[in-house]
Structures are given as C-alpha cells and as structure tokens.
C-alpha cells in the first residue's frame, strides 16, 4: 500500500470507529474505502470486520457508565447476538454475496422509521410495559438474534437496527440503550472476526490500520455521543440510516 492509501484506510477507520460508538454504520466508510483501493469484496468485508473490533471495544469502554445495572439484560441478549453472529458469518463464507444485499436496504429503512416513530410507539406501548419482561421478552431476543445474523454477514447499520429494537421494546433511556447496543455489536463483530481469522482470508495490513483508526474513533465517538440529547441522537441515527440505504442501493 502507498502512503496515501495507508492514510486513507487509517482515516476511514477513525471515522468508522466514531460513528459505530454513536450509532453504527461505520462499515459504510471503511468497506467502500477498501473496495476503492482494489480489495476483493469478501476480503474487504472480512478485513474490515476484524479491524473494527478494537473500535467496538473502545465504544463499549467509553459508555461504561451507562452500562451500570444492565448485566442480566446483556447476558440474555448477548447470547442471541453471539448465536446470530455465528450463523451470519458462516453464511458469508458459504452463500453468494447477493443473497443479503437485496434485503439489507429494506431492513435499514424499517429501522430508520422505527427510530423516528419511537416516542409515539413508546406511548402506545406504555400500558403493556407495566407487565412486560424487563429484558424485552422473546420478541426482542429473536430480533437481536436476527440482527446478529445480519451483523455477522455484513454488519453495516446493524447498530441502527439494534437501537430501534431496543428503543421500542425496552423502557429505558436512549443513552443506556445505546451503551447496550455497543456491547451487542462488539459481541457480533468479535465472534465474526474469530471465525473469519480461522476460515477466511484476512488482509492484515488493512485490518491493523482500521483497528488503530477505529480505536481512536471509538473513544472520540463515545465522548461525543454521550453528550447528545435523546432527540439529537435520534436524528443522527435516522440520518446515518438514510445514508446507509443510499450507499447500499446506489453504491
């Protein structure tokens, strides 16, 4: 890689790490960057996933204060994330890449609508929540499982989908839910990274550059994201989701 290419991948990693900590979709920066530099799609996807794991961890650490009191919730939902990631990662290695690309923009679009309508839906679900499962019940568990499958396969905007599911099915503050989302995304990407390292081709130069950049971006993103009011965070989520759809549909 030339010095300019190294700088481009490193900068993309910083941006991706920051966006992942705030909401998700960081892969929409790093993955296209690797493609533009001539990496084969699967190698780019795999190397990108491996590189973003340290940034995911930085985001989790940055939101550690908001994770207080969520241990049992994270254990329950984290199990769904891990199982889904295993399935999605194996699908990436075994199935044609086009299989998920058809439905991915639809999933992100639905997630954006859910985020925008979350306050209204929350009011509608208020009476139900008085007796609801504190962990979101089976519906949320299955939703997290499905998001884990998607995240293990490609992963861009999995944070948008997760925060939409958590926001609608759990009665908690958006910042705390964002912290939980960071943990689940970290689990999905870590499990996928382990499988990719064992079973697929990783370009370690690209992965290490993204790892360094995403770690810096993850800490910066967490500092910024924790200071955003709920409305502003919701707007950021919706905007990034729209950008994700445009990039996935039109390249």
JSON list of C-alpha atoms in Angstrom, two decimals:
[
{"chain": "A", "resi": 1, "resn": "UNK", "atom": "CA", "xyz": [0.00, 0.00, 0.00]},
{"chain": "A", "resi": 2, "resn": "UNK", "atom": "CA", "xyz": [1.20, 3.51, -0.80]},
{"chain": "A", "resi": 3, "resn": "UNK", "atom": "CA", "xyz": [1.45, 6.16, 1.96]},
{"chain": "A", "resi": 4, "resn": "UNK", "atom": "CA", "xyz": [-1.72, 7.82, 0.62]},
{"chain": "A", "resi": 5, "resn": "UNK", "atom": "CA", "xyz": [-3.59, 4.52, 0.73]},
{"chain": "A", "resi": 6, "resn": "UNK", "atom": "CA", "xyz": [-2.39, 3.92, 4.27]},
{"chain": "A", "resi": 7, "resn": "UNK", "atom": "CA", "xyz": [-3.61, 7.37, 5.28]},
{"chain": "A", "resi": 8, "resn": "UNK", "atom": "CA", "xyz": [-6.97, 6.80, 3.59]},
{"chain": "A", "resi": 9, "resn": "UNK", "atom": "CA", "xyz": [-7.60, 3.50, 5.38]},
{"chain": "A", "resi": 10, "resn": "UNK", "atom": "CA", "xyz": [-6.45, 4.93, 8.71]},
{"chain": "A", "resi": 11, "resn": "UNK", "atom": "CA", "xyz": [-8.73, 7.96, 8.36]},
{"chain": "A", "resi": 12, "resn": "UNK", "atom": "CA", "xyz": [-11.64, 5.74, 7.35]},
{"chain": "A", "resi": 13, "resn": "UNK", "atom": "CA", "xyz": [-11.03, 3.68, 10.48]},
{"chain": "A", "resi": 14, "resn": "UNK", "atom": "CA", "xyz": [-11.21, 6.77, 12.69]},
{"chain": "A", "resi": 15, "resn": "UNK", "atom": "CA", "xyz": [-14.49, 7.82, 11.10]},
{"chain": "A", "resi": 16, "resn": "UNK", "atom": "CA", "xyz": [-15.95, 4.33, 11.31]},
{"chain": "A", "resi": 17, "resn": "UNK", "atom": "CA", "xyz": [-14.99, 3.91, 14.97]},
{"chain": "A", "resi": 18, "resn": "UNK", "atom": "CA", "xyz": [-16.61, 7.20, 15.89]},
{"chain": "A", "resi": 19, "resn": "UNK", "atom": "CA", "xyz": [-19.85, 6.51, 14.03]},
{"chain": "A", "resi": 20, "resn": "UNK", "atom": "CA", "xyz": [-20.07, 2.98, 15.46]},
{"chain": "A", "resi": 21, "resn": "UNK", "atom": "CA", "xyz": [-19.80, 4.29, 19.01]},
{"chain": "A", "resi": 22, "resn": "UNK", "atom": "CA", "xyz": [-22.58, 6.84, 18.42]},
{"chain": "A", "resi": 23, "resn": "UNK", "atom": "CA", "xyz": [-24.97, 4.64, 16.45]},
{"chain": "A", "resi": 24, "resn": "UNK", "atom": "CA", "xyz": [-23.46, 2.21, 13.93]},
{"chain": "A", "resi": 25, "resn": "UNK", "atom": "CA", "xyz": [-22.85, 2.02, 10.16]},
{"chain": "A", "resi": 26, "resn": "UNK", "atom": "CA", "xyz": [-19.11, 2.63, 10.40]},
{"chain": "A", "resi": 27, "resn": "UNK", "atom": "CA", "xyz": [-18.58, -0.12, 7.83]},
{"chain": "A", "resi": 28, "resn": "UNK", "atom": "CA", "xyz": [-20.13, 2.18, 5.25]},
{"chain": "A", "resi": 29, "resn": "UNK", "atom": "CA", "xyz": [-16.93, 4.22, 5.48]},
{"chain": "A", "resi": 30, "resn": "UNK", "atom": "CA", "xyz": [-14.25, 1.53, 5.71]},
{"chain": "A", "resi": 31, "resn": "UNK", "atom": "CA", "xyz": [-15.74, -1.13, 3.43]},
{"chain": "A", "resi": 32, "resn": "UNK", "atom": "CA", "xyz": [-16.15, 1.17, 0.37]},
{"chain": "A", "resi": 33, "resn": "UNK", "atom": "CA", "xyz": [-12.66, 2.57, 1.03]},
{"chain": "A", "resi": 34, "resn": "UNK", "atom": "CA", "xyz": [-11.15, -0.90, 0.78]},
{"chain": "A", "resi": 35, "resn": "UNK", "atom": "CA", "xyz": [-13.16, -1.63, -2.36]},
{"chain": "A", "resi": 36, "resn": "UNK", "atom": "CA", "xyz": [-11.94, 1.63, -3.92]},
{"chain": "A", "resi": 37, "resn": "UNK", "atom": "CA", "xyz": [-8.36, 0.56, -3.22]},
{"chain": "A", "resi": 38, "resn": "UNK", "atom": "CA", "xyz": [-8.89, -2.68, -5.16]},
{"chain": "A", "resi": 39, "resn": "UNK", "atom": "CA", "xyz": [-9.55, -5.22, -2.42]},
{"chain": "A", "resi": 40, "resn": "UNK", "atom": "CA", "xyz": [-11.87, -8.11, -3.43]},
{"chain": "A", "resi": 41, "resn": "UNK", "atom": "CA", "xyz": [-15.31, -7.72, -1.80]},
{"chain": "A", "resi": 42, "resn": "UNK", "atom": "CA", "xyz": [-15.10, -10.71, 0.53]},
{"chain": "A", "resi": 43, "resn": "UNK", "atom": "CA", "xyz": [-11.52, -9.90, 1.59]},
{"chain": "A", "resi": 44, "resn": "UNK", "atom": "CA", "xyz": [-12.55, -6.29, 2.16]},
{"chain": "A", "resi": 45, "resn": "UNK", "atom": "CA", "xyz": [-15.56, -7.33, 4.23]},
{"chain": "A", "resi": 46, "resn": "UNK", "atom": "CA", "xyz": [-13.61, -9.80, 6.33]},
{"chain": "A", "resi": 47, "resn": "UNK", "atom": "CA", "xyz": [-10.61, -7.48, 6.89]},
{"chain": "A", "resi": 48, "resn": "UNK", "atom": "CA", "xyz": [-12.94, -4.60, 7.73]},
{"chain": "A", "resi": 49, "resn": "UNK", "atom": "CA", "xyz": [-14.79, -6.67, 10.33]},
{"chain": "A", "resi": 50, "resn": "UNK", "atom": "CA", "xyz": [-11.58, -7.80, 12.02]},
{"chain": "A", "resi": 51, "resn": "UNK", "atom": "CA", "xyz": [-10.22, -4.26, 12.07]},
{"chain": "A", "resi": 52, "resn": "UNK", "atom": "CA", "xyz": [-13.33, -2.70, 13.61]},
{"chain": "A", "resi": 53, "resn": "UNK", "atom": "CA", "xyz": [-13.39, -4.95, 16.69]},
{"chain": "A", "resi": 54, "resn": "UNK", "atom": "CA", "xyz": [-10.95, -2.79, 18.74]},
{"chain": "A", "resi": 55, "resn": "UNK", "atom": "CA", "xyz": [-13.03, 0.26, 17.89]},
{"chain": "A", "resi": 56, "resn": "UNK", "atom": "CA", "xyz": [-16.17, -1.54, 19.08]},
{"chain": "A", "resi": 57, "resn": "UNK", "atom": "CA", "xyz": [-14.41, -2.28, 22.36]},
{"chain": "A", "resi": 58, "resn": "UNK", "atom": "CA", "xyz": [-13.39, 1.37, 22.70]},
{"chain": "A", "resi": 59, "resn": "UNK", "atom": "CA", "xyz": [-17.03, 2.36, 22.28]},
{"chain": "A", "resi": 60, "resn": "UNK", "atom": "CA", "xyz": [-18.09, -0.08, 24.99]},
{"chain": "A", "resi": 61, "resn": "UNK", "atom": "CA", "xyz": [-15.48, 1.28, 27.39]},
{"chain": "A", "resi": 62, "resn": "UNK", "atom": "CA", "xyz": [-16.49, 4.84, 26.58]},
{"chain": "A", "resi": 63, "resn": "UNK", "atom": "CA", "xyz": [-20.10, 4.04, 27.54]},
{"chain": "A", "resi": 64, "resn": "UNK", "atom": "CA", "xyz": [-19.24, 2.00, 30.64]},
{"chain": "A", "resi": 65, "resn": "UNK", "atom": "CA", "xyz": [-21.09, 4.37, 33.00]},
{"chain": "A", "resi": 66, "resn": "UNK", "atom": "CA", "xyz": [-24.35, 3.80, 31.10]},
{"chain": "A", "resi": 67, "resn": "UNK", "atom": "CA", "xyz": [-23.92, 0.02, 31.35]},
{"chain": "A", "resi": 68, "resn": "UNK", "atom": "CA", "xyz": [-24.45, 0.01, 35.12]},
{"chain": "A", "resi": 69, "resn": "UNK", "atom": "CA", "xyz": [-27.32, -2.25, 36.14]},
{"chain": "A", "resi": 70, "resn": "UNK", "atom": "CA", "xyz": [-27.66, -3.91, 32.72]},
{"chain": "A", "resi": 71, "resn": "UNK", "atom": "CA", "xyz": [-25.72, -7.11, 33.38]},
{"chain": "A", "resi": 72, "resn": "UNK", "atom": "CA", "xyz": [-28.63, -9.57, 33.27]},
{"chain": "A", "resi": 73, "resn": "UNK", "atom": "CA", "xyz": [-30.08, -7.89, 30.19]},
{"chain": "A", "resi": 74, "resn": "UNK", "atom": "CA", "xyz": [-26.75, -8.03, 28.38]},
{"chain": "A", "resi": 75, "resn": "UNK", "atom": "CA", "xyz": [-26.19, -11.69, 29.24]},
{"chain": "A", "resi": 76, "resn": "UNK", "atom": "CA", "xyz": [-29.61, -12.62, 27.84]},
{"chain": "A", "resi": 77, "resn": "UNK", "atom": "CA", "xyz": [-29.42, -10.52, 24.69]},
{"chain": "A", "resi": 78, "resn": "UNK", "atom": "CA", "xyz": [-25.69, -11.08, 24.27]},
{"chain": "A", "resi": 79, "resn": "UNK", "atom": "CA", "xyz": [-26.33, -14.80, 23.87]},
{"chain": "A", "resi": 80, "resn": "UNK", "atom": "CA", "xyz": [-28.66, -14.03, 20.96]},
{"chain": "A", "resi": 81, "resn": "UNK", "atom": "CA", "xyz": [-26.02, -11.75, 19.41]},
{"chain": "A", "resi": 82, "resn": "UNK", "atom": "CA", "xyz": [-23.33, -14.44, 19.61]},
{"chain": "A", "resi": 83, "resn": "UNK", "atom": "CA", "xyz": [-25.56, -17.16, 18.15]},
{"chain": "A", "resi": 84, "resn": "UNK", "atom": "CA", "xyz": [-26.73, -14.90, 15.35]},
{"chain": "A", "resi": 85, "resn": "UNK", "atom": "CA", "xyz": [-23.19, -13.84, 14.53]},
{"chain": "A", "resi": 86, "resn": "UNK", "atom": "CA", "xyz": [-22.06, -17.44, 14.12]},
{"chain": "A", "resi": 87, "resn": "UNK", "atom": "CA", "xyz": [-24.87, -18.11, 11.66]},
{"chain": "A", "resi": 88, "resn": "UNK", "atom": "CA", "xyz": [-24.32, -14.87, 9.72]},
{"chain": "A", "resi": 89, "resn": "UNK", "atom": "CA", "xyz": [-20.55, -15.33, 9.49]},
{"chain": "A", "resi": 90, "resn": "UNK", "atom": "CA", "xyz": [-20.92, -18.83, 8.11]},
{"chain": "A", "resi": 91, "resn": "UNK", "atom": "CA", "xyz": [-23.50, -17.59, 5.60]},
{"chain": "A", "resi": 92, "resn": "UNK", "atom": "CA", "xyz": [-20.98, -15.02, 4.36]},
{"chain": "A", "resi": 93, "resn": "UNK", "atom": "CA", "xyz": [-18.46, -17.77, 3.72]},
{"chain": "A", "resi": 94, "resn": "UNK", "atom": "CA", "xyz": [-20.90, -20.28, 2.23]},
{"chain": "A", "resi": 95, "resn": "UNK", "atom": "CA", "xyz": [-23.53, -18.30, 0.27]},
{"chain": "A", "resi": 96, "resn": "UNK", "atom": "CA", "xyz": [-23.39, -15.83, -2.66]},
{"chain": "A", "resi": 97, "resn": "UNK", "atom": "CA", "xyz": [-22.91, -12.24, -1.54]},
{"chain": "A", "resi": 98, "resn": "UNK", "atom": "CA", "xyz": [-26.06, -11.13, -3.39]},
{"chain": "A", "resi": 99, "resn": "UNK", "atom": "CA", "xyz": [-28.32, -13.12, -1.05]},
{"chain": "A", "resi": 100, "resn": "UNK", "atom": "CA", "xyz": [-28.42, -10.49, 1.69]},
{"chain": "A", "resi": 101, "resn": "UNK", "atom": "CA", "xyz": [-27.81, -7.39, -0.43]},
{"chain": "A", "resi": 102, "resn": "UNK", "atom": "CA", "xyz": [-31.39, -7.48, -1.66]},
{"chain": "A", "resi": 103, "resn": "UNK", "atom": "CA", "xyz": [-32.94, -7.24, 1.81]},
{"chain": "A", "resi": 104, "resn": "UNK", "atom": "CA", "xyz": [-30.34, -5.11, 3.64]},
{"chain": "A", "resi": 105, "resn": "UNK", "atom": "CA", "xyz": [-31.65, -1.71, 2.41]},
{"chain": "A", "resi": 106, "resn": "UNK", "atom": "CA", "xyz": [-35.18, -2.74, 3.41]},
{"chain": "A", "resi": 107, "resn": "UNK", "atom": "CA", "xyz": [-34.06, -3.68, 6.93]},
{"chain": "A", "resi": 108, "resn": "UNK", "atom": "CA", "xyz": [-32.23, -0.38, 7.40]},
{"chain": "A", "resi": 109, "resn": "UNK", "atom": "CA", "xyz": [-35.21, 1.57, 6.08]},
{"chain": "A", "resi": 110, "resn": "UNK", "atom": "CA", "xyz": [-37.56, -0.13, 8.55]},
{"chain": "A", "resi": 111, "resn": "UNK", "atom": "CA", "xyz": [-35.11, 0.56, 11.36]},
{"chain": "A", "resi": 112, "resn": "UNK", "atom": "CA", "xyz": [-34.97, 4.28, 10.48]},
{"chain": "A", "resi": 113, "resn": "UNK", "atom": "CA", "xyz": [-38.77, 4.52, 10.53]},
{"chain": "A", "resi": 114, "resn": "UNK", "atom": "CA", "xyz": [-38.86, 2.77, 13.91]},
{"chain": "A", "resi": 115, "resn": "UNK", "atom": "CA", "xyz": [-36.30, 5.17, 15.37]},
{"chain": "A", "resi": 116, "resn": "UNK", "atom": "CA", "xyz": [-38.22, 8.24, 14.15]},
{"chain": "A", "resi": 117, "resn": "UNK", "atom": "CA", "xyz": [-41.55, 6.90, 15.43]},
{"chain": "A", "resi": 118, "resn": "UNK", "atom": "CA", "xyz": [-40.10, 5.54, 18.67]},
{"chain": "A", "resi": 119, "resn": "UNK", "atom": "CA", "xyz": [-41.60, 8.19, 21.04]},
{"chain": "A", "resi": 120, "resn": "UNK", "atom": "CA", "xyz": [-45.11, 7.65, 19.64]},
{"chain": "A", "resi": 121, "resn": "UNK", "atom": "CA", "xyz": [-44.75, 3.88, 19.72]},
{"chain": "A", "resi": 122, "resn": "UNK", "atom": "CA", "xyz": [-43.40, 4.10, 23.27]},
{"chain": "A", "resi": 123, "resn": "UNK", "atom": "CA", "xyz": [-46.55, 5.90, 24.40]},
{"chain": "A", "resi": 124, "resn": "UNK", "atom": "CA", "xyz": [-48.69, 3.29, 22.68]},
{"chain": "A", "resi": 125, "resn": "UNK", "atom": "CA", "xyz": [-46.79, 0.52, 24.46]},
{"chain": "A", "resi": 126, "resn": "UNK", "atom": "CA", "xyz": [-46.78, 2.26, 27.86]},
{"chain": "A", "resi": 127, "resn": "UNK", "atom": "CA", "xyz": [-49.62, 0.18, 29.31]},
{"chain": "A", "resi": 128, "resn": "UNK", "atom": "CA", "xyz": [-48.08, -3.04, 28.05]},
{"chain": "A", "resi": 129, "resn": "UNK", "atom": "CA", "xyz": [-44.75, -2.23, 29.66]},
{"chain": "A", "resi": 130, "resn": "UNK", "atom": "CA", "xyz": [-46.20, -2.25, 33.15]},
{"chain": "A", "resi": 131, "resn": "UNK", "atom": "CA", "xyz": [-46.22, -6.01, 32.95]},
{"chain": "A", "resi": 132, "resn": "UNK", "atom": "CA", "xyz": [-43.66, -6.58, 30.22]},
{"chain": "A", "resi": 133, "resn": "UNK", "atom": "CA", "xyz": [-40.45, -8.54, 30.52]},
{"chain": "A", "resi": 134, "resn": "UNK", "atom": "CA", "xyz": [-37.69, -6.17, 31.69]},
{"chain": "A", "resi": 135, "resn": "UNK", "atom": "CA", "xyz": [-35.46, -7.72, 29.02]},
{"chain": "A", "resi": 136, "resn": "UNK", "atom": "CA", "xyz": [-37.92, -7.23, 26.14]},
{"chain": "A", "resi": 137, "resn": "UNK", "atom": "CA", "xyz": [-39.27, -10.77, 26.05]},
{"chain": "A", "resi": 138, "resn": "UNK", "atom": "CA", "xyz": [-38.94, -13.33, 23.29]},
{"chain": "A", "resi": 139, "resn": "UNK", "atom": "CA", "xyz": [-39.70, -10.79, 20.56]},
{"chain": "A", "resi": 140, "resn": "UNK", "atom": "CA", "xyz": [-36.63, -8.69, 21.38]},
{"chain": "A", "resi": 141, "resn": "UNK", "atom": "CA", "xyz": [-34.45, -11.78, 21.80]},
{"chain": "A", "resi": 142, "resn": "UNK", "atom": "CA", "xyz": [-35.42, -13.00, 18.34]},
{"chain": "A", "resi": 143, "resn": "UNK", "atom": "CA", "xyz": [-34.92, -9.52, 16.91]},
{"chain": "A", "resi": 144, "resn": "UNK", "atom": "CA", "xyz": [-31.42, -9.36, 18.38]},
{"chain": "A", "resi": 145, "resn": "UNK", "atom": "CA", "xyz": [-30.74, -12.86, 17.04]},
{"chain": "A", "resi": 146, "resn": "UNK", "atom": "CA", "xyz": [-31.77, -11.79, 13.55]},
{"chain": "A", "resi": 147, "resn": "UNK", "atom": "CA", "xyz": [-29.68, -8.64, 13.79]},
{"chain": "A", "resi": 148, "resn": "UNK", "atom": "CA", "xyz": [-26.74, -10.79, 14.84]},
{"chain": "A", "resi": 149, "resn": "UNK", "atom": "CA", "xyz": [-27.16, -12.89, 11.71]},
{"chain": "A", "resi": 150, "resn": "UNK", "atom": "CA", "xyz": [-27.17, -9.73, 9.61]},
{"chain": "A", "resi": 151, "resn": "UNK", "atom": "CA", "xyz": [-24.21, -8.29, 11.53]},
{"chain": "A", "resi": 152, "resn": "UNK", "atom": "CA", "xyz": [-22.16, -11.43, 11.11]},
{"chain": "A", "resi": 153, "resn": "UNK", "atom": "CA", "xyz": [-22.83, -11.41, 7.37]},
{"chain": "A", "resi": 154, "resn": "UNK", "atom": "CA", "xyz": [-22.17, -7.75, 6.57]},
{"chain": "A", "resi": 155, "resn": "UNK", "atom": "CA", "xyz": [-22.85, -5.54, 9.59]},
{"chain": "A", "resi": 156, "resn": "UNK", "atom": "CA", "xyz": [-23.29, -2.04, 8.16]},
{"chain": "A", "resi": 157, "resn": "UNK", "atom": "CA", "xyz": [-26.06, -0.28, 10.12]},
{"chain": "A", "resi": 158, "resn": "UNK", "atom": "CA", "xyz": [-26.63, -3.17, 12.49]},
{"chain": "A", "resi": 159, "resn": "UNK", "atom": "CA", "xyz": [-26.44, -0.52, 15.20]},
{"chain": "A", "resi": 160, "resn": "UNK", "atom": "CA", "xyz": [-29.38, 1.33, 13.63]},
{"chain": "A", "resi": 161, "resn": "UNK", "atom": "CA", "xyz": [-31.48, -1.82, 13.73]},
{"chain": "A", "resi": 162, "resn": "UNK", "atom": "CA", "xyz": [-30.42, -2.70, 17.28]},
{"chain": "A", "resi": 163, "resn": "UNK", "atom": "CA", "xyz": [-31.15, 0.73, 18.72]},
{"chain": "A", "resi": 164, "resn": "UNK", "atom": "CA", "xyz": [-34.57, 0.71, 17.04]},
{"chain": "A", "resi": 165, "resn": "UNK", "atom": "CA", "xyz": [-35.44, -2.67, 18.55]},
{"chain": "A", "resi": 166, "resn": "UNK", "atom": "CA", "xyz": [-34.15, -1.76, 22.00]},
{"chain": "A", "resi": 167, "resn": "UNK", "atom": "CA", "xyz": [-35.85, 1.63, 21.98]},
{"chain": "A", "resi": 168, "resn": "UNK", "atom": "CA", "xyz": [-39.27, 0.20, 21.17]},
{"chain": "A", "resi": 169, "resn": "UNK", "atom": "CA", "xyz": [-39.24, -2.95, 23.28]},
{"chain": "A", "resi": 170, "resn": "UNK", "atom": "CA", "xyz": [-37.42, -1.69, 26.39]},
{"chain": "A", "resi": 171, "resn": "UNK", "atom": "CA", "xyz": [-38.43, 1.10, 28.75]},
{"chain": "A", "resi": 172, "resn": "UNK", "atom": "CA", "xyz": [-35.08, 2.80, 29.34]},
{"chain": "A", "resi": 173, "resn": "UNK", "atom": "CA", "xyz": [-33.12, 5.91, 28.42]},
{"chain": "A", "resi": 174, "resn": "UNK", "atom": "CA", "xyz": [-31.72, 6.15, 24.92]},
{"chain": "A", "resi": 175, "resn": "UNK", "atom": "CA", "xyz": [-28.13, 6.59, 26.12]},
{"chain": "A", "resi": 176, "resn": "UNK", "atom": "CA", "xyz": [-28.34, 3.42, 28.24]},
{"chain": "A", "resi": 177, "resn": "UNK", "atom": "CA", "xyz": [-29.82, 1.56, 25.29]},
{"chain": "A", "resi": 178, "resn": "UNK", "atom": "CA", "xyz": [-27.04, 2.89, 23.07]},
{"chain": "A", "resi": 179, "resn": "UNK", "atom": "CA", "xyz": [-24.50, 1.53, 25.55]},
{"chain": "A", "resi": 180, "resn": "UNK", "atom": "CA", "xyz": [-26.20, -1.88, 25.42]},
{"chain": "A", "resi": 181, "resn": "UNK", "atom": "CA", "xyz": [-26.21, -1.69, 21.62]},
{"chain": "A", "resi": 182, "resn": "UNK", "atom": "CA", "xyz": [-22.44, -1.13, 21.65]},
{"chain": "A", "resi": 183, "resn": "UNK", "atom": "CA", "xyz": [-21.94, -4.29, 23.70]},
{"chain": "A", "resi": 184, "resn": "UNK", "atom": "CA", "xyz": [-24.07, -6.40, 21.37]},
{"chain": "A", "resi": 185, "resn": "UNK", "atom": "CA", "xyz": [-22.38, -5.02, 18.26]},
{"chain": "A", "resi": 186, "resn": "UNK", "atom": "CA", "xyz": [-18.99, -5.75, 19.85]},
{"chain": "A", "resi": 187, "resn": "UNK", "atom": "CA", "xyz": [-20.03, -9.35, 20.53]},
{"chain": "A", "resi": 188, "resn": "UNK", "atom": "CA", "xyz": [-21.30, -9.83, 16.97]},
{"chain": "A", "resi": 189, "resn": "UNK", "atom": "CA", "xyz": [-18.17, -8.40, 15.37]},
{"chain": "A", "resi": 190, "resn": "UNK", "atom": "CA", "xyz": [-15.80, -10.25, 17.71]},
{"chain": "A", "resi": 191, "resn": "UNK", "atom": "CA", "xyz": [-17.39, -13.65, 17.06]},
{"chain": "A", "resi": 192, "resn": "UNK", "atom": "CA", "xyz": [-17.39, -12.97, 13.33]},
{"chain": "A", "resi": 193, "resn": "UNK", "atom": "CA", "xyz": [-13.76, -11.84, 13.45]},
{"chain": "A", "resi": 194, "resn": "UNK", "atom": "CA", "xyz": [-12.66, -15.04, 15.18]},
{"chain": "A", "resi": 195, "resn": "UNK", "atom": "CA", "xyz": [-14.40, -17.17, 12.57]},
{"chain": "A", "resi": 196, "resn": "UNK", "atom": "CA", "xyz": [-13.01, -15.09, 9.71]},
{"chain": "A", "resi": 197, "resn": "UNK", "atom": "CA", "xyz": [-9.47, -15.36, 11.07]},
{"chain": "A", "resi": 198, "resn": "UNK", "atom": "CA", "xyz": [-9.85, -19.13, 11.23]},
{"chain": "A", "resi": 199, "resn": "UNK", "atom": "CA", "xyz": [-11.73, -19.74, 7.98]},
{"chain": "A", "resi": 200, "resn": "UNK", "atom": "CA", "xyz": [-11.20, -16.82, 5.59]},
{"chain": "A", "resi": 201, "resn": "UNK", "atom": "CA", "xyz": [-8.51, -14.64, 4.04]},
{"chain": "A", "resi": 202, "resn": "UNK", "atom": "CA", "xyz": [-7.68, -11.52, 6.06]},
{"chain": "A", "resi": 203, "resn": "UNK", "atom": "CA", "xyz": [-5.53, -8.70, 4.72]},
{"chain": "A", "resi": 204, "resn": "UNK", "atom": "CA", "xyz": [-3.71, -7.91, 7.96]},
{"chain": "A", "resi": 205, "resn": "UNK", "atom": "CA", "xyz": [-2.27, -4.61, 6.81]},
{"chain": "A", "resi": 206, "resn": "UNK", "atom": "CA", "xyz": [-5.75, -3.22, 6.15]},
{"chain": "A", "resi": 207, "resn": "UNK", "atom": "CA", "xyz": [-7.16, -4.81, 9.30]},
{"chain": "A", "resi": 208, "resn": "UNK", "atom": "CA", "xyz": [-4.43, -3.34, 11.53]},
{"chain": "A", "resi": 209, "resn": "UNK", "atom": "CA", "xyz": [-4.81, 0.15, 10.04]},
{"chain": "A", "resi": 210, "resn": "UNK", "atom": "CA", "xyz": [-8.57, 0.04, 10.58]},
{"chain": "A", "resi": 211, "resn": "UNK", "atom": "CA", "xyz": [-8.01, -1.30, 14.11]},
{"chain": "A", "resi": 212, "resn": "UNK", "atom": "CA", "xyz": [-5.78, 1.65, 15.05]},
{"chain": "A", "resi": 213, "resn": "UNK", "atom": "CA", "xyz": [-8.09, 4.20, 13.47]},
{"chain": "A", "resi": 214, "resn": "UNK", "atom": "CA", "xyz": [-11.31, 2.70, 14.83]},
{"chain": "A", "resi": 215, "resn": "UNK", "atom": "CA", "xyz": [-9.90, 2.57, 18.37]},
{"chain": "A", "resi": 216, "resn": "UNK", "atom": "CA", "xyz": [-9.19, 6.31, 18.29]},
{"chain": "A", "resi": 217, "resn": "UNK", "atom": "CA", "xyz": [-12.55, 6.98, 16.68]},
{"chain": "A", "resi": 218, "resn": "UNK", "atom": "CA", "xyz": [-14.37, 4.76, 19.18]},
{"chain": "A", "resi": 219, "resn": "UNK", "atom": "CA", "xyz": [-13.16, 6.75, 22.18]},
{"chain": "A", "resi": 220, "resn": "UNK", "atom": "CA", "xyz": [-13.87, 10.07, 20.45]},
{"chain": "A", "resi": 221, "resn": "UNK", "atom": "CA", "xyz": [-17.30, 8.91, 19.32]},
{"chain": "A", "resi": 222, "resn": "UNK", "atom": "CA", "xyz": [-18.25, 7.76, 22.80]},
{"chain": "A", "resi": 223, "resn": "UNK", "atom": "CA", "xyz": [-17.31, 11.15, 24.26]},
{"chain": "A", "resi": 224, "resn": "UNK", "atom": "CA", "xyz": [-19.42, 12.94, 21.67]},
{"chain": "A", "resi": 225, "resn": "UNK", "atom": "CA", "xyz": [-22.35, 10.52, 21.71]},
{"chain": "A", "resi": 226, "resn": "UNK", "atom": "CA", "xyz": [-22.77, 10.58, 25.48]},
{"chain": "A", "resi": 227, "resn": "UNK", "atom": "CA", "xyz": [-23.27, 14.35, 25.35]},
{"chain": "A", "resi": 228, "resn": "UNK", "atom": "CA", "xyz": [-26.01, 14.28, 22.72]},
{"chain": "A", "resi": 229, "resn": "UNK", "atom": "CA", "xyz": [-29.61, 14.74, 23.94]},
{"chain": "A", "resi": 230, "resn": "UNK", "atom": "CA", "xyz": [-32.04, 11.95, 23.03]},
{"chain": "A", "resi": 231, "resn": "UNK", "atom": "CA", "xyz": [-33.64, 13.94, 20.20]},
{"chain": "A", "resi": 232, "resn": "UNK", "atom": "CA", "xyz": [-30.29, 14.79, 18.60]},
{"chain": "A", "resi": 233, "resn": "UNK", "atom": "CA", "xyz": [-29.12, 11.20, 18.90]},
{"chain": "A", "resi": 234, "resn": "UNK", "atom": "CA", "xyz": [-32.34, 10.01, 17.25]},
{"chain": "A", "resi": 235, "resn": "UNK", "atom": "CA", "xyz": [-31.80, 12.46, 14.36]},
{"chain": "A", "resi": 236, "resn": "UNK", "atom": "CA", "xyz": [-28.22, 11.24, 13.91]},
{"chain": "A", "resi": 237, "resn": "UNK", "atom": "CA", "xyz": [-29.41, 7.64, 13.85]},
{"chain": "A", "resi": 238, "resn": "UNK", "atom": "CA", "xyz": [-32.06, 8.35, 11.22]},
{"chain": "A", "resi": 239, "resn": "UNK", "atom": "CA", "xyz": [-29.69, 10.36, 9.02]},
{"chain": "A", "resi": 240, "resn": "UNK", "atom": "CA", "xyz": [-26.98, 7.73, 9.08]},
{"chain": "A", "resi": 241, "resn": "UNK", "atom": "CA", "xyz": [-29.55, 5.08, 8.27]},
{"chain": "A", "resi": 242, "resn": "UNK", "atom": "CA", "xyz": [-30.69, 7.02, 5.20]},
{"chain": "A", "resi": 243, "resn": "UNK", "atom": "CA", "xyz": [-27.08, 7.40, 4.07]},
{"chain": "A", "resi": 244, "resn": "UNK", "atom": "CA", "xyz": [-26.61, 3.66, 4.55]},
{"chain": "A", "resi": 245, "resn": "UNK", "atom": "CA", "xyz": [-29.58, 2.89, 2.27]},
{"chain": "A", "resi": 246, "resn": "UNK", "atom": "CA", "xyz": [-28.30, 5.26, -0.44]},
{"chain": "A", "resi": 247, "resn": "UNK", "atom": "CA", "xyz": [-24.81, 3.76, -0.35]},
{"chain": "A", "resi": 248, "resn": "UNK", "atom": "CA", "xyz": [-26.06, 0.17, -0.41]},
{"chain": "A", "resi": 249, "resn": "UNK", "atom": "CA", "xyz": [-28.56, 0.76, -3.22]},
{"chain": "A", "resi": 250, "resn": "UNK", "atom": "CA", "xyz": [-26.54, 3.07, -5.45]},
{"chain": "A", "resi": 251, "resn": "UNK", "atom": "CA", "xyz": [-23.00, 2.16, -4.36]}
]
